[in-house]
């Protein structure tokens, strides 16, 4: 085996003069005695939320021009009009890989449940590498989940971050909705999902499954942040769609949303990343309502909205990425066909810079998957 392998790193988008997409060679890691070495086949195009200091001196895959010089940010996220991808969750933080077990450690027992050649995904545990590498090692086999034969590696690569986060968000909303319906009796509960990138597309599919037993008492509306609302409306006929065109006045957008939802909503799942999106969501929310946002967005925006949530008697709840057990359940739901994954496109890992450029402009429908082998 070659002693070097390729690593691709996508850092948090920045307006600094530094590049944030990197490709370089690293040593092939040794197989840990109690773990395994994985040959990575596919990886979801996610970014690492914090720049690693060790990357600052590396040479970028881009020669001369940088995406970093083309964006404006609110916090750490590009929100300039040409770059919708982070705002609408086409590009989001995470770590998603699928691959094949290439070697098992010398001290791994024969009855460990895994063999060389098994197709697996990796749960994104604390301490995973900053970038995607052709060969990675796992020191504890408990973080590996086998992939059934009827699930492709490209679909499997979408599950450990985006799909899992969307699932945990829907689960959190589901608990709140159940309590609300029990309290209200026969009244309907209204849910608004904001965003149409990878996270929102997963959330819509997972919500359609988990709320299927109460579909007559729950309505779902999508606030589309890009021009694929019609496609979603055709795919999910029971879902209302409203277009959040950022060129329109806030008052008009809120009125359109209220019309689509037939009044204020009870729950918002907001995958937008800007304070403008969150403020708009809260104005569509009823008194006592709840907005669910990702933990990363909550850490950045929650301090700005503490007073407003008190005044409006609403709450903003951060959602964690999800658990290993939930990821195992998600794999089973995908394999059984109970939940259909959103569309995705596979690109060679060598094209990572162009893929990220397209994601920043929301030019890729669904998810983008990088293929190494």
XYZ file of C-alpha atoms in Angstrom:
373
model
C 0.000 0.000 0.000
C 1.114 3.547 -0.726
C 2.317 5.240 2.468
C 0.397 8.423 1.621
C -3.289 9.061 1.032
C -5.403 12.065 0.106
C -7.173 14.272 2.635
C -9.842 16.833 1.749
C -10.738 19.509 4.295
C -13.605 21.995 4.076
C -13.339 24.658 6.752
C -16.029 27.039 7.912
C -16.599 29.646 5.147
C -14.803 32.899 5.871
C -14.362 36.385 4.449
C -10.714 36.449 5.437
C -8.006 36.174 2.821
C -7.466 32.525 3.730
C -8.679 29.665 1.612
C -11.079 27.237 3.230
C -11.049 24.234 0.887
C -7.881 22.142 1.045
C -6.493 18.968 -0.505
C -3.186 17.444 0.531
C -1.413 14.147 1.201
C -1.152 12.620 4.670
C 0.407 9.363 5.927
C -1.819 6.294 5.863
C -2.654 5.712 9.549
C -1.669 2.513 11.326
C -4.427 0.112 12.297
C -5.252 0.507 16.017
C -4.955 -2.721 18.001
C -8.583 -2.693 19.158
C -10.077 -0.843 16.211
C -10.199 -0.792 12.431
C -8.941 1.050 9.381
C -11.647 2.175 6.981
C -11.216 2.789 3.286
C -13.471 5.795 2.754
C -15.547 5.503 -0.405
C -18.004 8.407 -0.110
C -18.278 11.555 1.990
C -20.989 14.150 2.357
C -19.886 17.658 1.411
C -19.990 19.193 4.902
C -17.677 21.767 6.431
C -15.763 21.654 9.679
C -17.144 24.471 11.866
C -13.793 25.664 13.191
C -10.531 26.240 11.393
C -7.755 23.988 12.591
C -4.560 25.992 13.256
C -2.552 23.239 11.583
C -4.226 24.018 8.284
C -3.240 27.661 8.113
C 0.061 26.948 6.421
C -1.235 24.378 3.949
C -1.548 25.032 0.242
C -5.110 25.360 -1.001
C -6.460 23.408 -3.926
C -7.459 26.720 -5.451
C -4.746 28.519 -7.379
C -5.141 32.247 -6.995
C -8.840 32.911 -6.519
C -10.702 32.169 -3.314
C -14.314 31.671 -2.414
C -13.485 33.519 0.766
C -13.164 36.797 -1.117
C -16.606 36.411 -2.674
C -18.824 36.167 0.391
C -20.140 38.338 3.161
C -20.987 36.897 6.548
C -23.251 37.203 9.521
C -21.302 35.567 12.295
C -19.374 32.787 10.578
C -21.792 32.185 7.708
C -21.877 33.563 4.153
C -25.170 35.305 3.541
C -24.429 37.427 0.484
C -27.126 37.066 -2.138
C -25.036 34.958 -4.567
C -24.219 32.482 -1.769
C -27.399 30.990 -0.403
C -25.921 27.566 0.328
C -25.066 27.965 4.001
C -28.181 29.999 4.677
C -30.565 27.376 3.285
C -28.614 24.350 4.632
C -27.295 23.120 1.286
C -23.888 23.355 2.974
C -23.743 22.716 6.703
C -21.243 21.594 9.362
C -20.771 17.912 10.011
C -18.813 14.773 9.225
C -20.286 12.132 6.922
C -18.412 9.120 5.567
C -19.204 5.658 4.294
C -16.687 3.029 3.329
C -15.350 -0.477 3.695
C -13.402 -2.042 6.556
C -9.906 -2.465 5.108
C -8.182 -3.929 8.200
C -9.058 -4.957 11.740
C -6.698 -4.509 14.685
C -4.562 -7.353 15.983
C -6.450 -7.482 19.292
C -9.963 -7.395 17.842
C -11.768 -10.653 18.782
C -13.142 -12.871 16.025
C -16.688 -12.511 17.359
C -16.589 -8.694 17.196
C -19.385 -8.678 14.633
C -17.283 -7.137 11.871
C -15.136 -8.585 9.106
C -12.815 -7.095 6.512
C -14.902 -5.919 3.566
C -17.965 -4.908 5.594
C -19.681 -1.745 4.338
C -20.017 0.751 7.189
C -20.712 4.326 8.176
C -19.012 6.182 11.000
C -20.886 7.918 13.797
C -19.310 11.409 14.140
C -17.922 11.010 17.643
C -15.799 13.564 19.492
C -12.268 13.490 18.105
C -12.983 12.575 14.483
C -10.507 13.989 11.906
C -10.932 17.567 10.710
C -11.049 16.482 7.090
C -12.053 13.606 4.870
C -9.209 11.184 4.294
C -9.019 8.138 2.013
C -8.077 5.919 4.953
C -9.219 6.662 8.484
C -8.927 4.685 11.694
C -11.502 4.027 14.385
C -10.194 3.088 17.817
C -13.531 1.740 19.050
C -15.726 -0.418 16.806
C -18.879 0.766 18.583
C -18.852 3.877 16.373
C -19.275 1.784 13.209
C -22.672 0.806 11.803
C -23.050 -1.806 9.084
C -24.873 -0.786 5.932
C -27.425 -3.230 4.443
C -26.756 -4.422 0.905
C -29.758 -2.546 -0.503
C -28.419 0.853 0.655
C -25.780 2.409 -1.599
C -22.631 3.903 -0.111
C -23.546 7.317 -1.533
C -26.893 7.279 0.295
C -25.223 5.914 3.428
C -22.793 8.846 3.403
C -25.714 11.265 3.847
C -26.847 9.742 7.136
C -24.282 10.447 9.910
C -24.661 14.258 10.027
C -27.438 15.858 7.977
C -30.022 13.092 8.181
C -29.233 12.373 11.833
C -29.509 16.033 12.845
C -32.788 16.364 10.954
C -34.078 13.211 12.634
C -33.201 14.427 16.125
C -34.835 17.779 15.371
C -38.033 16.091 14.208
C -37.966 13.857 17.308
C -37.697 16.925 19.545
C -40.572 18.594 17.699
C -42.592 15.361 17.850
C -42.403 15.274 21.647
C -43.599 18.873 21.844
C -46.426 18.258 19.352
C -47.640 15.184 21.241
C -47.808 17.145 24.492
C -49.566 20.015 22.732
C -52.204 17.796 21.125
C -52.862 16.047 24.421
C -53.398 19.420 26.060
C -55.567 20.847 23.258
C -57.819 17.923 22.538
C -59.146 18.084 18.977
C -57.311 21.194 17.799
C -54.766 21.029 14.959
C -51.045 21.624 15.509
C -49.240 23.639 12.827
C -45.562 23.116 11.961
C -43.378 25.370 9.818
C -40.091 24.014 8.403
C -37.704 26.716 7.191
C -35.060 25.934 4.583
C -34.819 23.746 1.509
C -31.245 22.489 1.553
C -30.102 19.079 2.739
C -31.265 19.461 6.341
C -34.757 20.668 5.483
C -35.245 18.026 2.788
C -34.353 15.313 5.285
C -36.577 16.862 7.961
C -39.537 16.947 5.591
C -39.199 13.257 4.749
C -38.623 12.184 8.340
C -41.508 14.337 9.587
C -43.838 12.874 6.950
C -43.059 9.426 8.377
C -43.126 10.215 12.091
C -46.294 12.312 11.955
C -48.132 9.868 9.681
C -50.212 8.506 12.570
C -51.492 11.989 13.394
C -51.627 13.519 9.905
C -55.221 14.708 10.367
C -54.173 16.723 13.404
C -50.852 18.091 12.153
C -50.238 20.415 9.207
C -46.777 21.048 7.751
C -45.730 24.122 5.775
C -42.346 24.606 4.124
C -40.810 28.070 3.887
C -38.649 27.571 0.815
C -35.416 29.553 0.746
C -34.754 28.827 -2.910
C -36.694 28.106 -6.074
C -37.548 24.446 -5.573
C -40.771 24.960 -3.656
C -42.900 23.763 -6.585
C -40.939 20.509 -6.780
C -41.519 19.842 -3.096
C -45.198 20.711 -3.388
C -45.566 18.115 -6.152
C -43.671 15.479 -4.173
C -45.487 16.061 -0.877
C -49.048 16.944 -1.811
C -50.166 17.362 1.789
C -47.468 19.966 2.479
C -48.045 23.690 1.971
C -45.176 25.652 0.420
C -44.415 29.365 0.693
C -41.500 31.040 -1.077
C -39.261 33.221 1.082
C -37.922 35.529 -1.599
C -35.355 37.738 0.125
C -36.033 40.544 -2.361
C -39.480 41.090 -0.851
C -40.317 43.185 2.192
C -40.401 41.385 5.524
C -44.012 42.323 6.151
C -45.097 40.756 2.859
C -43.124 37.553 3.518
C -44.699 37.198 6.945
C -48.185 37.810 5.527
C -47.621 35.178 2.821
C -46.413 32.686 5.400
C -49.378 33.325 7.680
C -51.736 32.843 4.727
C -50.079 29.548 3.769
C -50.225 28.328 7.375
C -53.733 29.727 7.937
C -52.594 31.701 10.934
C -49.775 31.482 13.452
C -47.933 28.176 13.804
C -47.176 26.240 16.976
C -43.750 24.856 16.065
C -40.974 26.084 13.788
C -38.052 23.929 12.672
C -35.660 26.566 11.353
C -32.594 25.443 9.407
C -31.834 28.991 8.324
C -28.637 30.467 9.729
C -29.349 34.199 9.929
C -30.980 36.390 12.546
C -33.322 37.659 9.830
C -34.648 34.152 9.222
C -35.075 33.474 12.932
C -36.810 36.805 13.555
C -39.214 36.105 10.686
C -39.926 32.623 12.036
C -40.753 34.018 15.460
C -43.215 36.500 13.987
C -45.068 33.573 12.409
C -45.096 31.711 15.737
C -47.969 31.762 18.202
C -47.709 32.807 21.822
C -46.098 29.957 23.737
C -44.677 28.497 20.528
C -41.276 26.852 20.103
C -38.547 27.319 17.496
C -36.097 24.435 17.085
C -32.677 25.395 15.697
C -29.343 23.609 15.426
C -27.025 23.972 18.391
C -24.439 25.831 16.338
C -26.975 28.462 15.276
C -28.379 28.670 18.807
C -24.940 29.326 20.286
C -24.488 32.212 17.870
C -27.953 33.787 17.798
C -29.669 32.918 21.078
C -28.077 35.787 23.061
C -29.558 38.246 20.543
C -33.077 36.890 21.027
C -33.324 36.280 24.776
C -35.266 39.466 25.467
C -37.550 38.959 22.477
C -38.470 35.404 23.473
C -39.458 36.679 26.917
C -41.532 39.524 25.471
C -43.319 37.255 22.998
C -43.573 34.326 25.453
C -41.863 32.007 23.005
C -38.863 29.724 23.331
C -35.899 28.780 21.154
C -34.592 25.268 21.710
C -31.196 24.116 20.399
C -30.984 20.603 18.971
C -27.946 18.364 19.343
C -26.618 16.351 16.363
C -28.227 13.058 17.449
C -27.178 9.771 19.041
C -25.551 6.567 17.870
C -28.782 4.695 18.596
C -30.771 7.124 16.447
C -28.322 6.644 13.588
C -28.792 2.866 13.772
C -32.564 3.352 13.694
C -32.247 5.701 10.734
C -30.247 3.125 8.762
C -33.037 0.589 9.330
C -35.721 3.057 8.236
C -33.835 3.833 5.024
C -33.147 0.159 4.293
C -36.811 -0.760 4.817
C -37.989 2.014 2.497
C -40.060 3.692 5.212
C -38.105 6.916 4.684
C -36.900 7.891 1.224
C -33.634 9.861 1.094
C -33.571 13.200 -0.737
C -31.918 13.456 -4.156
C -28.134 13.526 -4.262
C -25.364 13.886 -6.822
C -21.997 12.129 -6.660
C -18.819 14.010 -7.621
C -15.160 12.947 -7.702
C -13.343 14.075 -4.559
C -10.882 15.917 -6.812
C -13.730 18.300 -7.743
C -14.326 19.382 -4.140
C -13.603 23.075 -4.738
C -16.111 23.339 -7.578
C -18.661 21.328 -5.591
C -18.397 23.715 -2.646
C -18.695 26.699 -4.985
C -21.929 25.258 -6.365
C -23.243 24.510 -2.885
C -22.552 28.078 -1.796
C -24.727 29.215 -4.695
C -27.408 26.565 -4.087
C -26.808 25.190 -7.570
C -26.981 21.528 -6.515
C -30.381 19.995 -5.862
C -30.396 17.899 -2.712
C -27.076 16.678 -1.332
C -23.590 16.595 -2.841
C -21.492 13.487 -2.203
C -17.739 13.246 -2.783
C -16.458 9.885 -4.026
C -12.875 8.827 -3.298
C -12.794 5.384 -4.946
